[in-house]
């Protein structure tokens, strides 16, 4: 059974870079049928797609965050990662990683449990 | 950007009664490949989102058949035929025709 698990610091200072990793277990990140994505949810608010990556390294990002976001993949570790630079309090959120079934449903069909990141000095 | 608008934002429902949530997109979600990439997700309290429906009306694996999706173009609906206690949570529509955007969410609660 495929599982995703986010990891990384729970507290980041303003203007610094938020870094998170998603570890995929129970399946290969190198499957041709899937992209892998990051989605976030500010406290008490809705969902916002951040960006997605294919195992080859091909990426696409939310235009509103594109200038600050980098998503990368490490197939040898079955992981993909998120970096968000120049963070502010507005970036405080639960960050989820998820699998995107792009070859059929084009929907996020498996999600990690999420990790809370607070931006504060 | 495609904007997704859900109504209502809150829906009190009696157990065993039906519930319906609407989702409207700011432009047609029909993709150039002919598919319409509209999905519905459920988020129970304290849990990550869970995929319920994809491509308007296809139930994801393990989703009870009391959940159904319908619609076309810019107007879509999620229906629960008989609400159960475990259905409490927030429901989101999401479009994947042009990148990915979510509706603001509809909170389903029991009267």
Short mmCIF file of C-alpha atoms in Angstrom, two decimals:
data_model
loop_
_atom_site.label_atom_id
_atom_site.label_comp_id
_atom_site.label_asym_id
_atom_site.label_seq_id
_atom_site.Cartn_x
_atom_site.Cartn_y
_atom_site.Cartn_z
CA UNK A 1 0.00 0.00 0.00
CA UNK A 2 1.49 3.28 -1.12
CA UNK A 3 2.15 5.80 1.63
CA UNK A 4 3.55 9.32 1.64
CA UNK A 5 5.20 11.00 4.62
CA UNK A 6 6.22 14.63 4.89
CA UNK A 7 9.19 15.68 7.01
CA UNK A 8 11.02 18.88 7.80
CA UNK A 9 11.27 21.74 10.30
CA UNK A 10 8.05 22.86 11.93
CA UNK A 11 9.31 26.41 12.49
CA UNK A 12 10.94 28.69 9.94
CA UNK A 13 12.03 32.29 10.40
CA UNK A 14 10.68 35.05 8.17
CA UNK A 15 12.76 35.66 5.01
CA UNK A 16 14.34 32.21 5.27
CA UNK A 17 13.72 29.13 3.10
CA UNK A 18 11.19 26.45 3.99
CA UNK A 19 12.42 22.96 3.11
CA UNK A 20 10.29 19.81 3.21
CA UNK A 21 10.75 16.26 1.97
CA UNK A 22 8.15 13.68 1.05
CA UNK A 23 9.15 10.03 1.33
CA UNK A 24 7.21 7.53 -0.77
CA UNK A 25 6.93 3.98 0.56
CA UNK A 26 5.16 0.90 -0.73
CA UNK A 27 5.72 1.86 -4.35
CA UNK A 28 8.12 3.53 -6.75
CA UNK A 29 8.29 7.24 -7.34
CA UNK A 30 9.54 6.38 -10.83
CA UNK A 31 6.19 5.11 -12.07
CA UNK A 32 5.31 6.57 -15.45
CA UNK A 33 1.65 7.03 -14.48
CA UNK A 34 2.11 9.57 -11.73
CA UNK A 35 3.27 13.03 -10.92
CA UNK A 36 3.93 14.05 -7.33
CA UNK A 37 2.69 17.25 -5.81
CA UNK A 38 2.72 19.68 -2.91
CA UNK A 39 -0.46 21.29 -1.62
CA UNK A 40 -0.81 23.56 1.40
CA UNK A 41 -3.61 24.62 3.73
CA UNK A 42 -3.34 27.69 5.99
CA UNK A 43 -4.99 27.22 9.40
CA UNK A 44 -8.75 27.19 9.05
CA UNK A 45 -8.59 27.84 5.30
CA UNK A 46 -8.79 25.97 2.01
CA UNK A 47 -6.33 24.10 -0.18
CA UNK A 48 -3.75 25.64 -2.49
CA UNK A 49 -1.73 23.69 -5.05
CA UNK A 50 1.96 24.62 -4.92
CA UNK A 51 3.51 22.53 -7.67
CA UNK A 52 4.13 19.08 -9.11
CA UNK A 53 7.05 17.02 -10.37
CA UNK A 54 7.56 13.93 -12.54
CA UNK A 55 10.22 11.36 -11.74
CA UNK A 56 12.23 12.66 -14.69
CA UNK A 57 12.46 16.03 -12.97
CA UNK A 58 9.88 17.84 -15.09
CA UNK A 59 8.08 20.41 -12.96
CA UNK A 60 5.23 22.88 -13.06
CA UNK A 61 4.31 25.41 -10.46
CA UNK A 62 1.47 27.60 -9.26
CA UNK A 63 2.13 30.92 -11.04
CA UNK A 64 1.43 32.83 -7.82
CA UNK A 65 4.31 31.03 -6.07
CA UNK A 66 6.57 30.20 -8.99
CA UNK A 67 9.24 32.80 -8.22
CA UNK A 68 9.83 31.31 -4.76
CA UNK A 69 9.28 27.56 -5.31
CA UNK A 70 11.63 24.77 -6.25
CA UNK A 71 10.52 21.13 -6.31
CA UNK A 72 13.07 18.38 -6.88
CA UNK A 73 13.10 14.59 -6.95
CA UNK A 74 15.58 11.96 -5.75
CA UNK A 75 14.58 8.65 -7.29
CA UNK A 76 17.37 6.77 -5.50
CA UNK A 77 15.75 7.68 -2.17
CA UNK A 78 12.14 7.56 -3.45
CA UNK A 79 11.69 11.14 -2.28
CA UNK A 80 10.71 14.51 -3.60
CA UNK A 81 11.28 17.85 -1.96
CA UNK A 82 9.91 21.37 -1.69
CA UNK A 83 11.83 24.57 -1.16
CA UNK A 84 9.96 27.84 -0.65
CA UNK A 85 12.14 30.90 -0.29
CA UNK A 86 11.64 34.29 1.38
CA UNK A 87 8.83 33.03 3.58
CA UNK A 88 6.46 35.26 5.51
CA UNK A 89 3.70 34.60 8.02
CA UNK A 90 1.35 34.06 5.07
CA UNK A 91 3.24 30.84 4.33
CA UNK A 92 2.21 29.34 7.66
CA UNK A 93 0.22 26.24 6.75
CA UNK A 94 -0.11 22.49 6.81
CA UNK A 95 1.90 21.23 3.86
CA UNK A 96 0.75 18.03 2.18
CA UNK A 97 2.48 15.89 -0.39
CA UNK A 98 0.28 13.84 -2.68
CA UNK A 99 0.34 11.53 -5.68
CA UNK A 100 -1.19 12.82 -8.89
CA UNK A 101 -2.63 10.19 -11.21
CA UNK A 102 -2.04 12.15 -14.40
CA UNK A 103 -2.57 9.24 -16.78
CA UNK A 104 -6.19 8.66 -15.89
CA UNK A 105 -8.02 10.56 -13.19
CA UNK A 106 -5.77 13.62 -13.17
CA UNK A 107 -6.52 13.93 -9.49
CA UNK A 108 -4.57 13.73 -6.25
CA UNK A 109 -5.47 10.21 -5.18
CA UNK A 110 -3.11 9.51 -2.26
CA UNK A 111 -2.11 12.06 0.36
CA UNK A 112 0.39 12.25 3.17
CA UNK A 113 -0.77 13.15 6.66
CA UNK A 114 0.59 16.67 6.33
CA UNK A 115 3.11 18.65 8.33
CA UNK A 116 2.48 21.99 10.02
CA UNK A 117 4.98 24.72 9.25
CA UNK A 118 4.90 27.96 11.19
CA UNK A 119 6.75 31.04 10.00
CA UNK A 120 7.74 33.11 13.01
CA UNK A 121 10.77 34.75 14.50
CA UNK B 1 -6.62 31.33 -13.63
CA UNK B 2 -9.73 29.19 -13.26
CA UNK B 3 -11.69 30.14 -10.15
CA UNK B 4 -13.83 27.49 -8.46
CA UNK B 5 -16.85 28.65 -6.46
CA UNK B 6 -18.75 26.31 -4.16
CA UNK B 7 -22.21 26.71 -2.68
CA UNK B 8 -23.27 26.52 0.03
CA UNK B 9 -20.29 27.17 2.27
CA UNK B 10 -22.03 25.36 5.09
CA UNK B 11 -24.65 22.64 4.93
CA UNK B 12 -26.45 21.34 8.01
CA UNK B 13 -28.03 17.99 7.21
CA UNK B 14 -30.13 15.47 9.09
CA UNK B 15 -28.70 11.95 9.32
CA UNK B 16 -30.19 9.73 6.66
CA UNK B 17 -31.22 12.67 4.48
CA UNK B 18 -29.61 13.66 1.17
CA UNK B 19 -27.07 16.44 0.73
CA UNK B 20 -25.95 18.34 -2.32
CA UNK B 21 -22.99 20.63 -2.96
CA UNK B 22 -22.53 22.76 -6.05
CA UNK B 23 -19.32 23.85 -7.71
CA UNK B 24 -19.05 26.37 -10.52
CA UNK B 25 -15.92 27.14 -12.53
CA UNK B 26 -15.10 30.53 -14.06
CA UNK B 27 -14.57 28.87 -17.45
CA UNK B 28 -15.36 25.57 -19.08
CA UNK B 29 -13.44 22.61 -17.68
CA UNK B 30 -13.61 20.63 -20.93
CA UNK B 31 -10.01 19.86 -21.81
CA UNK B 32 -8.70 19.79 -25.37
CA UNK B 33 -8.53 15.98 -25.03
CA UNK B 34 -12.30 15.90 -24.50
CA UNK B 35 -12.18 15.02 -20.82
CA UNK B 36 -13.46 17.20 -17.97
CA UNK B 37 -11.07 17.11 -15.05
CA UNK B 38 -13.29 17.91 -12.11
CA UNK B 39 -12.82 16.00 -8.88
CA UNK B 40 -14.27 16.07 -5.38
CA UNK B 41 -12.36 15.55 -2.15
CA UNK B 42 -13.50 15.05 1.42
CA UNK B 43 -11.55 16.29 4.42
CA UNK B 44 -12.67 14.90 7.76
CA UNK B 45 -11.68 16.86 10.87
CA UNK B 46 -7.96 16.55 11.56
CA UNK B 47 -7.37 14.42 8.47
CA UNK B 48 -5.78 14.99 5.07
CA UNK B 49 -8.07 15.29 2.07
CA UNK B 50 -9.35 12.08 0.49
CA UNK B 51 -10.30 11.67 -3.16
CA UNK B 52 -13.96 10.78 -3.65
CA UNK B 53 -14.82 11.47 -7.28
CA UNK B 54 -12.72 12.15 -10.40
CA UNK B 55 -13.62 13.25 -13.94
CA UNK B 56 -17.02 14.51 -12.79
CA UNK B 57 -18.66 11.20 -11.86
CA UNK B 58 -16.13 8.39 -11.32
CA UNK B 59 -15.97 7.11 -7.75
CA UNK B 60 -12.46 6.46 -6.50
CA UNK B 61 -11.59 3.05 -5.08
CA UNK B 62 -13.34 2.31 -1.79
CA UNK B 63 -15.74 5.26 -1.93
CA UNK B 64 -19.31 4.30 -0.92
CA UNK B 65 -21.92 4.43 -3.66
CA UNK B 66 -24.00 6.96 -1.71
CA UNK B 67 -21.57 9.53 -3.15
CA UNK B 68 -22.21 10.60 -6.73
CA UNK B 69 -21.02 13.37 -9.00
CA UNK B 70 -22.61 15.01 -12.00
CA UNK B 71 -22.41 18.06 -14.20
CA UNK B 72 -20.78 19.42 -17.31
CA UNK B 73 -18.96 22.47 -18.64
CA UNK B 74 -18.89 24.88 -15.72
CA UNK B 75 -21.49 23.49 -13.31
CA UNK B 76 -20.99 20.43 -11.16
CA UNK B 77 -22.69 18.76 -8.20
CA UNK B 78 -21.71 16.31 -5.50
CA UNK B 79 -24.60 14.40 -3.97
CA UNK B 80 -24.75 12.21 -0.90
CA UNK B 81 -27.87 10.07 -1.07
CA UNK B 82 -28.16 9.43 2.68
CA UNK B 83 -25.81 11.27 5.00
CA UNK B 84 -24.03 9.26 7.66
CA UNK B 85 -22.17 10.54 10.71
CA UNK B 86 -18.79 9.73 9.13
CA UNK B 87 -19.55 12.12 6.26
CA UNK B 88 -19.02 15.16 8.48
CA UNK B 89 -16.19 17.32 7.17
CA UNK B 90 -15.29 19.78 4.45
CA UNK B 91 -15.79 18.97 0.78
CA UNK B 92 -13.71 20.51 -1.98
CA UNK B 93 -14.07 20.51 -5.71
CA UNK B 94 -10.87 20.72 -7.72
CA UNK B 95 -10.22 21.38 -11.39
CA UNK B 96 -7.26 19.87 -13.21
CA UNK B 97 -8.01 21.11 -16.73
CA UNK B 98 -5.69 24.10 -16.42
CA UNK B 99 -3.15 23.52 -13.66
CA UNK B 100 -4.95 22.88 -10.36
CA UNK B 101 -7.32 25.00 -8.33
CA UNK B 102 -9.68 24.16 -5.49
CA UNK B 103 -13.02 25.50 -4.43
CA UNK B 104 -13.17 27.24 -1.06
CA UNK B 105 -14.77 24.24 0.60
CA UNK B 106 -18.23 23.34 1.91
CA UNK B 107 -18.60 22.31 5.52
CA UNK B 108 -21.05 19.45 6.00
CA UNK B 109 -22.40 19.17 9.50
CA UNK B 110 -25.17 17.25 11.20
CA UNK B 111 -28.24 19.14 12.42
#
